[in-house]
CSV table of C-alpha atoms and ligand atoms in Angstrom, one decimal:
chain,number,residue,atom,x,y,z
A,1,UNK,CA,7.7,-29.1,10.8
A,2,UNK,CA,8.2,-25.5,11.8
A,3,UNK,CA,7.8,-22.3,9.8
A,4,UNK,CA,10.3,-21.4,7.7
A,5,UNK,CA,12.5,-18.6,9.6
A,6,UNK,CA,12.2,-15.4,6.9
A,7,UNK,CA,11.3,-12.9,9.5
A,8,UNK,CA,12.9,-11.1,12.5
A,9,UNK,CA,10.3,-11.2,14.9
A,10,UNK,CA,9.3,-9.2,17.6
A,11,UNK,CA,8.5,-10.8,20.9
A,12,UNK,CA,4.6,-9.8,20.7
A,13,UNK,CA,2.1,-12.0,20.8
A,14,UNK,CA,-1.0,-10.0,19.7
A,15,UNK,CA,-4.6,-12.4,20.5
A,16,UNK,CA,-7.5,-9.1,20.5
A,17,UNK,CA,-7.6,-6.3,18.1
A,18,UNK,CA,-10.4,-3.5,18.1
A,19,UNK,CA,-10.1,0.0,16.0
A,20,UNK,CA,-6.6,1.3,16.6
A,21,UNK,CA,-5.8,-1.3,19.4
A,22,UNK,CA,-3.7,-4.7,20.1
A,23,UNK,CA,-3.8,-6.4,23.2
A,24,UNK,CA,-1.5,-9.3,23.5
A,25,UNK,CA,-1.1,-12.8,25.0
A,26,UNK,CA,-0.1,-10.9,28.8
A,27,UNK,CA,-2.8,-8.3,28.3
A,28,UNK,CA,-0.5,-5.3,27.4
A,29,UNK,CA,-2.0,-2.8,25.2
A,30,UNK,CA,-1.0,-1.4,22.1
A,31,UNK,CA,-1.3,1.6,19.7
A,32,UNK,CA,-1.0,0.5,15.9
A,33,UNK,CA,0.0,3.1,13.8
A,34,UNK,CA,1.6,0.3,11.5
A,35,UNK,CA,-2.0,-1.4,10.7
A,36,UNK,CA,0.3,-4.2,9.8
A,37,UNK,CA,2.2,-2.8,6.9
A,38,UNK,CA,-1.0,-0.3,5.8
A,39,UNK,CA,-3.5,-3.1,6.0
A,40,UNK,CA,-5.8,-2.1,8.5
A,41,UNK,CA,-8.0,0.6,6.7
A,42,UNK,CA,-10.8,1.1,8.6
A,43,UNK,CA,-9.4,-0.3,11.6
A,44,UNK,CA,-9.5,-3.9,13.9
A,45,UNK,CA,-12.8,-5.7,13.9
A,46,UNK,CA,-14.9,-3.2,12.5
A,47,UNK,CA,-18.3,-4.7,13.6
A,48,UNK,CA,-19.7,-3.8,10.3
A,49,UNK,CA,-16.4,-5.9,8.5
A,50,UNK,CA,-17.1,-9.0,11.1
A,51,UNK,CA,-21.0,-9.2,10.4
A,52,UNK,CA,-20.6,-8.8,6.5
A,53,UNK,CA,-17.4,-11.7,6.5
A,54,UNK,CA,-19.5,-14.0,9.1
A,55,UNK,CA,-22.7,-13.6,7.1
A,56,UNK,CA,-21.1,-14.4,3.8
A,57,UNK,CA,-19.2,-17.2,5.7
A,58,UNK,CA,-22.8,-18.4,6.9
A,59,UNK,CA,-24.0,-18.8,3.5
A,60,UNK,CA,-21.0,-19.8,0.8
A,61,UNK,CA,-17.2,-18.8,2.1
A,62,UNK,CA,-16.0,-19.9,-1.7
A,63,UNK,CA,-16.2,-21.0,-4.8
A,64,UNK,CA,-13.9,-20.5,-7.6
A,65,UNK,CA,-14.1,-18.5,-11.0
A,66,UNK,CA,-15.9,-21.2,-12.8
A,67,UNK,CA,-19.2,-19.7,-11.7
A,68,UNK,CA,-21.0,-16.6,-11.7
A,69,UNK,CA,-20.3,-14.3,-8.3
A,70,UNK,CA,-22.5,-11.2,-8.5
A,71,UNK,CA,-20.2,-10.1,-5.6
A,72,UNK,CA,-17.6,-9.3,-7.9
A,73,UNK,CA,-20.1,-7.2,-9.7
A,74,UNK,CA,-21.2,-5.6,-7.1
A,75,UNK,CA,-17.3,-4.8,-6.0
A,76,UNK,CA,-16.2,-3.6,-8.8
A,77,UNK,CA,-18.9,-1.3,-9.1
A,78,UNK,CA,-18.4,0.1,-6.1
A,79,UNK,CA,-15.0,0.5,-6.7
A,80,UNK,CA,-15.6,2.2,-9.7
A,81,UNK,CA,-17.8,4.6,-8.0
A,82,UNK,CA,-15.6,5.2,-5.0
A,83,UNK,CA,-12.2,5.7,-7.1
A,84,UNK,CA,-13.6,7.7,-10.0
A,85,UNK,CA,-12.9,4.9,-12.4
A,86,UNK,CA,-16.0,3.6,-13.6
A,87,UNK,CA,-15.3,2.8,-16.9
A,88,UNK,CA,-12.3,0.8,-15.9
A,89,UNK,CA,-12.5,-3.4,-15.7
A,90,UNK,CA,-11.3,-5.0,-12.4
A,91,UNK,CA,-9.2,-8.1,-12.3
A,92,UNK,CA,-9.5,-9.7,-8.6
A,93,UNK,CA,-6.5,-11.7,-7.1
A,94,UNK,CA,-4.6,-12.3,-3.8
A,95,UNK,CA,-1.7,-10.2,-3.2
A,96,UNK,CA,-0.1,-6.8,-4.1
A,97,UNK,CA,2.9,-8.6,-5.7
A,98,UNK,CA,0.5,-10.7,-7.7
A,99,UNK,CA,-1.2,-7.6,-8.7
A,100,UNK,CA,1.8,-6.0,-10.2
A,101,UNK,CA,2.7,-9.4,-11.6
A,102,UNK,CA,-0.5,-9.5,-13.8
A,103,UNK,CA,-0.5,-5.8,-14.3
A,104,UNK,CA,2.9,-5.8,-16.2
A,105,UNK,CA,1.2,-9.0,-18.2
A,106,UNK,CA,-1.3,-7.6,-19.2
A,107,UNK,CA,0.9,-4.6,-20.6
A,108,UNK,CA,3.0,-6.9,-22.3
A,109,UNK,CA,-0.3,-8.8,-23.8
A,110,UNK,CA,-1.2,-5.5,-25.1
A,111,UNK,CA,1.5,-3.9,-26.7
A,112,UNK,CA,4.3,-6.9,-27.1
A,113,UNK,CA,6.8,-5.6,-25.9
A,114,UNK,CA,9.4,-6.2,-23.0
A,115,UNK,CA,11.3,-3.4,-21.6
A,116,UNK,CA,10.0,-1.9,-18.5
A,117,UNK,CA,11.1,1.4,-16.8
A,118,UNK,CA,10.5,1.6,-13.2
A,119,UNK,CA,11.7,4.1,-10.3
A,120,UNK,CA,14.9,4.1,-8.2
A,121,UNK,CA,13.9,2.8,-4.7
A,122,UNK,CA,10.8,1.2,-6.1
A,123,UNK,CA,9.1,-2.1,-4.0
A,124,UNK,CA,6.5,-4.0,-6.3
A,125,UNK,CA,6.8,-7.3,-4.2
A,126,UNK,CA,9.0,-10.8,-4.9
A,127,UNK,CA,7.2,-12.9,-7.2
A,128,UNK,CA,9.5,-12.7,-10.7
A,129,UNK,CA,8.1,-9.9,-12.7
A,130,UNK,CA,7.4,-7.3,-9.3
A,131,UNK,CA,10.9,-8.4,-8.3
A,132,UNK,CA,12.5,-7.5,-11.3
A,133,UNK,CA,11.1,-4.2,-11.0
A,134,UNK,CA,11.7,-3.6,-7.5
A,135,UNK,CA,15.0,-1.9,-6.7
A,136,UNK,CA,16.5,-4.2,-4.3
A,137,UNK,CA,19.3,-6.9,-5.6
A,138,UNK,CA,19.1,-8.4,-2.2
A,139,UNK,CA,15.5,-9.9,-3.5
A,140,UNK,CA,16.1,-11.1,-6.5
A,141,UNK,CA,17.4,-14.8,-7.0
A,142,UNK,CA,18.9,-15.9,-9.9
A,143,UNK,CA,16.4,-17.0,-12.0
A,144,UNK,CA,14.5,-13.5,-11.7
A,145,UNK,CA,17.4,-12.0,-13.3
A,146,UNK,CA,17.6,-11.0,-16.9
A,147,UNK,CA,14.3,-9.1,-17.6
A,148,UNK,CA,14.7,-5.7,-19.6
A,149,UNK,CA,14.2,-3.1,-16.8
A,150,UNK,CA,15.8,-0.2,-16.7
A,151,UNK,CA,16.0,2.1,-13.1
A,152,UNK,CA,15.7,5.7,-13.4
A,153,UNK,CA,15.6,8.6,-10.0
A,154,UNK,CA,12.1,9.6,-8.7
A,155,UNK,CA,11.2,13.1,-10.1
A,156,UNK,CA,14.2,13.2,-12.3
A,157,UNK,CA,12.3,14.3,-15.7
A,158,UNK,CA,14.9,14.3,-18.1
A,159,UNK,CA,15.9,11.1,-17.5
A,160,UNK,CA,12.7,9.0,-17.2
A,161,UNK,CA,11.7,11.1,-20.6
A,162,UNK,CA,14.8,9.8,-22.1
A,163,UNK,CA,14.2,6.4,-21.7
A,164,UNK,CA,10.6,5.9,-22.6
A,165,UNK,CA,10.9,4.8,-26.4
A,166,UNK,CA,8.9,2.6,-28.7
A,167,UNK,CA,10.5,-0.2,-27.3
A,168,UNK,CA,9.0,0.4,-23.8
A,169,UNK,CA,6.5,-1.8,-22.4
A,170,UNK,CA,5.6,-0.1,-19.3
A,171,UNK,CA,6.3,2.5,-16.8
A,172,UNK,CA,5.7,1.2,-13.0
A,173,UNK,CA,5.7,3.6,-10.6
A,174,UNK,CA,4.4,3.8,-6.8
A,175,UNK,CA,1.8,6.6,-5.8
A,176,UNK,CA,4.4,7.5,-2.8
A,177,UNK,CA,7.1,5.0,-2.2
A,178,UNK,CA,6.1,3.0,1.1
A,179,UNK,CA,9.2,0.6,1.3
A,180,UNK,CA,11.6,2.9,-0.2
A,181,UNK,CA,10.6,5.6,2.7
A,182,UNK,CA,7.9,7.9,2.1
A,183,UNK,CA,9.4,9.3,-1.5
A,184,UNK,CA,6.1,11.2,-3.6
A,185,UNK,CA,6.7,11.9,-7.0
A,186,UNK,CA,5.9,15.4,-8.2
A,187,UNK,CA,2.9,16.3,-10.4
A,188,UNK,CA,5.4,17.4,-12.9
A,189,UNK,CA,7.3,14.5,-13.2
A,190,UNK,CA,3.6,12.4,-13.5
A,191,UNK,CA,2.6,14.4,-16.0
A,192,UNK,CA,5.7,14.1,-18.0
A,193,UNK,CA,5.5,10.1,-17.5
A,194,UNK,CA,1.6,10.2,-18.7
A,195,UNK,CA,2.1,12.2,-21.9
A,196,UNK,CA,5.3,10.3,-22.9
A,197,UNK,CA,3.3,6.8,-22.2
A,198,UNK,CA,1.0,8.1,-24.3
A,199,UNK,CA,3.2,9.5,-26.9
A,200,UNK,CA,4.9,6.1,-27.4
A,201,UNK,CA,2.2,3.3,-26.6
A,202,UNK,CA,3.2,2.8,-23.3
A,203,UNK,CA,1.3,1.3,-20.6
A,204,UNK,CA,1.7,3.5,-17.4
A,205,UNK,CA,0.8,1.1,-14.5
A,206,UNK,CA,0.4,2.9,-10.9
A,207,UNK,CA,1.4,0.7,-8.0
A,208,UNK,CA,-1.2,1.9,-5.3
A,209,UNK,CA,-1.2,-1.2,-2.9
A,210,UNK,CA,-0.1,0.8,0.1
A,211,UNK,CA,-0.6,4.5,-1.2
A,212,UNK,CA,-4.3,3.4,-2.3
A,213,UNK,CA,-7.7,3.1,-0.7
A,214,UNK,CA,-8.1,6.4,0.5
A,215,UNK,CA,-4.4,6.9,2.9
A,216,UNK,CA,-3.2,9.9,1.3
A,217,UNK,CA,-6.0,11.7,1.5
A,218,UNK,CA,-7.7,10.9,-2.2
A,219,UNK,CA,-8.3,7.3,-3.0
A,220,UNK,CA,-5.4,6.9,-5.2
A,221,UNK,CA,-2.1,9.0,-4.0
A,222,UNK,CA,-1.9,9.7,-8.2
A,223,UNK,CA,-5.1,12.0,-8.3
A,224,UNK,CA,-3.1,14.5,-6.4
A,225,UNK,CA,-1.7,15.0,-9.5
A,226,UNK,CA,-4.5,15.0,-11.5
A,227,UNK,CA,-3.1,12.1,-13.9
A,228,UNK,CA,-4.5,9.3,-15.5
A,229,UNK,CA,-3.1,5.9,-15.2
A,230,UNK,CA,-3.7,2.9,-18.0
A,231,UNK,CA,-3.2,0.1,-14.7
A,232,UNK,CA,-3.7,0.8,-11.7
A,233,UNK,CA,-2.6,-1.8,-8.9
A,234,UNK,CA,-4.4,-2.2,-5.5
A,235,UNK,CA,-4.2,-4.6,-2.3
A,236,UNK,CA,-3.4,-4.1,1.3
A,237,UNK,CA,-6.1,-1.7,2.8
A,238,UNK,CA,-8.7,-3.3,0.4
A,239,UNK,CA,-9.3,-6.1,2.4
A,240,UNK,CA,-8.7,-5.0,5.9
A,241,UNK,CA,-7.2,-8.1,6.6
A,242,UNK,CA,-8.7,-10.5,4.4
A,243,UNK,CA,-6.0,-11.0,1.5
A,244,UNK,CA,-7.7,-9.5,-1.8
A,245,UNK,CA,-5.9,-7.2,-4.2
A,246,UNK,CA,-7.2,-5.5,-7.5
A,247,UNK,CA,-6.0,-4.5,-11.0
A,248,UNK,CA,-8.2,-1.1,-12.7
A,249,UNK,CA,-7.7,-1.8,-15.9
A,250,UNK,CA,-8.5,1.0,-18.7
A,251,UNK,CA,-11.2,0.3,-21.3
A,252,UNK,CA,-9.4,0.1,-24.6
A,253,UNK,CA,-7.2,-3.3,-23.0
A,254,UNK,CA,-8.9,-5.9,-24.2
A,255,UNK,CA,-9.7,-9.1,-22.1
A,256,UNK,CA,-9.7,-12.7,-23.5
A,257,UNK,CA,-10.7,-15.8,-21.8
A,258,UNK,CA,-7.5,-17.4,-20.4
A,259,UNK,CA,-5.2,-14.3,-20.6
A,260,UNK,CA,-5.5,-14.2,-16.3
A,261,UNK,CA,-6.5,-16.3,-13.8
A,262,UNK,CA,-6.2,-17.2,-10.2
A,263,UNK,CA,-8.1,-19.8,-8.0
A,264,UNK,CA,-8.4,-18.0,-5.3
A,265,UNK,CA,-9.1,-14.6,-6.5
A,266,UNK,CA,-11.9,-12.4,-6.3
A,267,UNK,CA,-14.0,-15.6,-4.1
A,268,UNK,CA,-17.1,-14.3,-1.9
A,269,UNK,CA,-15.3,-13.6,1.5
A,270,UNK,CA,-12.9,-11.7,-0.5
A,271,UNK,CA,-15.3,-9.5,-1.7
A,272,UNK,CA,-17.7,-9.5,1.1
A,273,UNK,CA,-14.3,-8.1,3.1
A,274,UNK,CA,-13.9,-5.6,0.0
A,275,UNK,CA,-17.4,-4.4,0.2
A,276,UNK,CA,-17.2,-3.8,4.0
A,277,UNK,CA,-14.1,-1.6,3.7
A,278,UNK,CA,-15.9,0.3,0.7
A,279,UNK,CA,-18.6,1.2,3.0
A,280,UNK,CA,-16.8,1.8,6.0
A,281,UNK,CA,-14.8,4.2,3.9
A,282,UNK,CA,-18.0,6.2,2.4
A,283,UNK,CA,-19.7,6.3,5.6
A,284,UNK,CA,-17.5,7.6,7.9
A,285,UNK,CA,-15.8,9.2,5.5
A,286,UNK,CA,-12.6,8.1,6.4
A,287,UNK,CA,-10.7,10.1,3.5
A,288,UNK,CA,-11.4,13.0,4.4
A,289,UNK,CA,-10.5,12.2,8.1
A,290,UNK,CA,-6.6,10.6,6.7
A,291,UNK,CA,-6.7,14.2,5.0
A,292,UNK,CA,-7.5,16.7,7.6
A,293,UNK,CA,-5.7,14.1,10.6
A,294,UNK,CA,-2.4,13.3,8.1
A,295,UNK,CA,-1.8,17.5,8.1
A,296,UNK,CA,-2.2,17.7,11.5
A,297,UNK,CA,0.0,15.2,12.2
A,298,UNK,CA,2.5,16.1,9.8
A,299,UNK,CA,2.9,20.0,11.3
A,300,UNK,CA,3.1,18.9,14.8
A,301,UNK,CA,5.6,16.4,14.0
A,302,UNK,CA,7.7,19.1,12.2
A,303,UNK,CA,8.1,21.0,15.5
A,304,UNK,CA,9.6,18.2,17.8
A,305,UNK,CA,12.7,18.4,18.0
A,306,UNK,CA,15.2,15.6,16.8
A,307,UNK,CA,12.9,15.4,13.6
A,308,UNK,CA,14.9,16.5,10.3
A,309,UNK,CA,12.4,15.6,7.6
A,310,UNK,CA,8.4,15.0,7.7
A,311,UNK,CA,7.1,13.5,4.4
A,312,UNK,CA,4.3,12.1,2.8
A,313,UNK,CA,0.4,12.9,2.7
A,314,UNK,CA,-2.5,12.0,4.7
A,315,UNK,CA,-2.0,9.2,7.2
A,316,UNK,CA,0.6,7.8,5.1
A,317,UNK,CA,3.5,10.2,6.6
A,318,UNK,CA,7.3,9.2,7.2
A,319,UNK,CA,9.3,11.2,9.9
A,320,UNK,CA,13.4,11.2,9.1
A,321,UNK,CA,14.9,11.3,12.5
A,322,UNK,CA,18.5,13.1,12.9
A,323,UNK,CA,18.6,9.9,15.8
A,324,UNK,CA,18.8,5.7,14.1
A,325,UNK,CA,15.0,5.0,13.3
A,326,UNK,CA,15.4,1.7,14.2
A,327,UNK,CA,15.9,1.8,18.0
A,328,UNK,CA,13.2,4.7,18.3
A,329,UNK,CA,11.1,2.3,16.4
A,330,UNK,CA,11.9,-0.3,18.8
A,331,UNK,CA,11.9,2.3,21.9
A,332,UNK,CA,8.4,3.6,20.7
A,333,UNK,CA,6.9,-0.7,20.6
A,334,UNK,CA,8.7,-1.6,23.7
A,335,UNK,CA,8.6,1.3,25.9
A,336,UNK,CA,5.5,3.1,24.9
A,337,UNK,CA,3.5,0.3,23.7
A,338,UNK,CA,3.5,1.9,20.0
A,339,UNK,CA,3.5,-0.2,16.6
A,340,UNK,CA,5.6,2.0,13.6
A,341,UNK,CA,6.8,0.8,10.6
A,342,UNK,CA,10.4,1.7,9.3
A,343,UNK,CA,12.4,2.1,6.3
A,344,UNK,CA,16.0,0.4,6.3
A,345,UNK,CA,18.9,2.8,5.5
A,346,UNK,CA,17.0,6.5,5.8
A,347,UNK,CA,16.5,7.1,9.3
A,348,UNK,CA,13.3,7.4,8.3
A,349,UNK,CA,10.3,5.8,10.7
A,350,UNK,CA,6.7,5.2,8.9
A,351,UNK,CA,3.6,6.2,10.2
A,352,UNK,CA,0.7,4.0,8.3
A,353,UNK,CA,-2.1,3.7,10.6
A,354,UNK,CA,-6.0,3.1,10.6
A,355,UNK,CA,-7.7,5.7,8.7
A,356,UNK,CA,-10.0,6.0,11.8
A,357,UNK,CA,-7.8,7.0,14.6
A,358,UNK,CA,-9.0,9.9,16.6
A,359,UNK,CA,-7.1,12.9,17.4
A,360,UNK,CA,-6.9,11.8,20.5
A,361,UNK,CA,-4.6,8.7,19.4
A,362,UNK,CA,-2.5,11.3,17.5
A,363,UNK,CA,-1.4,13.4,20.3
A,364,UNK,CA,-1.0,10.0,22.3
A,365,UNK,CA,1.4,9.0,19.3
A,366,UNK,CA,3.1,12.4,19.6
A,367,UNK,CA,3.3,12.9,23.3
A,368,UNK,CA,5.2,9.2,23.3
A,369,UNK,CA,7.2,9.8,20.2
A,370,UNK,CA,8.4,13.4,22.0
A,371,UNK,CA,8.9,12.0,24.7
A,372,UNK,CA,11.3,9.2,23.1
A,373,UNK,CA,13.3,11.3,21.2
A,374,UNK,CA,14.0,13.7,24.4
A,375,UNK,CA,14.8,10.7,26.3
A,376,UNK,CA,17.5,9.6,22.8
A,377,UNK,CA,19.0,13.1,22.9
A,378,UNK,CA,19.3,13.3,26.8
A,379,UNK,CA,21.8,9.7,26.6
A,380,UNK,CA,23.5,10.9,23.6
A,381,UNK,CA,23.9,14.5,25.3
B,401,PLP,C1,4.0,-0.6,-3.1
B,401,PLP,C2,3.9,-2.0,-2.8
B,401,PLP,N1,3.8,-2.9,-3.9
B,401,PLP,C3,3.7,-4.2,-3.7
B,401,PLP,C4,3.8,-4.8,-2.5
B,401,PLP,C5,3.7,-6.3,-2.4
B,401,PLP,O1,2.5,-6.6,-1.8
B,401,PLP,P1,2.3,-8.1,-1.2
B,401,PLP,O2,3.3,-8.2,0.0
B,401,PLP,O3,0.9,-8.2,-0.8
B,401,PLP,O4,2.7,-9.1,-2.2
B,401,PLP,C6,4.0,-4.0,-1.4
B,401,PLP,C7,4.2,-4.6,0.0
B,401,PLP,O5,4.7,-4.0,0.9
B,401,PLP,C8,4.1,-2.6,-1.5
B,401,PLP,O6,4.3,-1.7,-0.5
């Protein structure tokens, strides 16, 4: 058997990891300022992450929801602290898509109804429901066709207030579009989708599995706004590795025993791996460091030259390039030793790394990404 051949690969090889390093198979070195798709939070190894997963491992690894795990107590109390949503219930499972995929379940349990308006450019992940909100045909099969869903432009007010009615189910919307490339809704168009949610029973679910857990500079990318979410969805940088994701789910929905479920969800490492990340994050206060490290990342990458567009907030920033973000993606990982994300289609490379880097790896990033694009507009010259 081999595996089954979905991805373009790189030819890397990475076997050591440690902070905001990779080393691979021949020993090269790498920067990551992917964190492998905004999972690395609090960066590679953290020693306080490996002694809390190998001393949970030492004593029980797993054991499923059938019995009582205090851990998940413990979690979602912390998370409640951390977040500012303490009155909120957490539902634990494995993966941002399943996240959404109970999320927009659990709308539909409360208010029976179907139709769900989501955002132009949205990704929600490709199990059926987060598929069939996601704004890419390409990923949708057949059989994930035929759910109401209904597409409207990011920050376009008028629009998204026209469509939310008393048929609506949900609103699903991304703190700051990751996939999409770096798009943040305005606080005026959040507020405008909270009060008409509210005006019309609708459950507003926030999508924060890459613009959550602190990488915008808040812990959700929506308190910039000041707004107040019914769902809210989490994964990614909650588990620093280990796969764990969350749904914050508001007071007045209601559980009952069989609505949800999972096997794997919410087991000890999981949480052990949560709980790390919390306190790694409180600590060494790591969101105020995406904060003041994001800005000054951001205005020094405004004043290279070959840079059209900086967006985002915190250390969750995308650079459009007037040059194809693809081959200075691949220049910066093959040439400079540099990982970077990238969004098809908008010239636009992402920036998602640990939310401990130093300034010192930020004016290595930006001493190799100048340096790239001089080299790009010297050829094309
Ligand atoms: C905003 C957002 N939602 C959902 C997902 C899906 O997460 P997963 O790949 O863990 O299913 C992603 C993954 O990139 C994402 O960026």
């Amino acid at each position: 058997m081999k595996p089954f051949d979905v991805y373009p690969l790189f030819d890397i090889t990475p076997v050591k990891a440690e902070g905001a390093y990779l080393w691979d198979d021949k020993g090269e070195k790498y920067l990551d300022f992917y964190g492998g798709h905004a999972v690395i939070s609090i960066g590679h190894s953290h020693p306080l992450y490996v002694k809390r997963l190998t001393d949970q491992l030492n004593k029980i690894g797993f054991y499923s929801n059938a019995v009582k795990l205090p851990l998940q107590e413990e979690l979602a109390e912390k998370l409640g602290e951390a977040s500012g949503y303490t009155d909120y219930n957490l539902f634990l499972c494995n993966s941002g898509a399943e996240a959404n995929e109970n999320a927009l379940k659990l709308a539909s349990f409360h208010n029976g109804r179907k139709k769900v308006v989501a955002i132009s450019n949205s990704f929600h992940g490709r199990t059926s429901l987060a598929v069939a909100v996601t704004d890419d045909e390409k990923l949708s099969a057949f059989i994930n066709k035929g759910n109401r869903v209904v597409f409207v432009p990011m920050n376009d007010e008028e629009a998204i207030a026209r469509v939310i009615d008393d048929e609506t189910c949900a609103v699903i919307i991304e703190g700051i579009q990751g996939v999409g490339g770096i798009n943040t809704p305005t606080t005026g168009f959040l507020k405008t989708v909270e009060a008409e949610c509210n005006q019309h029973g609708v459950i507003l679910i926030l999508d924060e599995i890459q613009s959550g857990y602190g990488r915008t500079g808040k812990f959700f990318a929506h308190q910039h706004a000041g707004i107040k979410p019914h769902i809210i969805t989490t994964a990614k940088g909650m588990g620093n590795g280990f796969p764990v994701a969350g749904v914050l789910i508001h007071p007045d929905i209601k559980a009952k025993h069989g609505m949800l479920g999972t096997t794997f969800g919410g087991n000890q490492l999981a949480c052990a791996a949560s709980l790390a990340v919390l306190e790694v994050i409180e600590k060494e206060n790591l969101i105020a460091n995406a904060q003041t490290l994001g800005n000054k990342l951001m205005n020094s990458l405004k004043n290279i030259s070959g840079v059209s567009k900086v967006k985002g907030a915190g250390l969750m920033i995308g650079i459009e390039c007037e040059e194809d973000a693809a081959a200075i993606r691949k220049d910066l990982l093959f040439k400079e030793k540099i990982f970077t994300g990238y969004s098809s289609g908008n010239k636009t490379i992402r920036l998602l790394p640990p939310l401990n880097i130093t300034q010192t790896e930020a004016d290595h990033f930006l001493h190799s990404f100048s340096s790239i694009l001089k080299t790009k507009s010297k050829t094309l010259a």
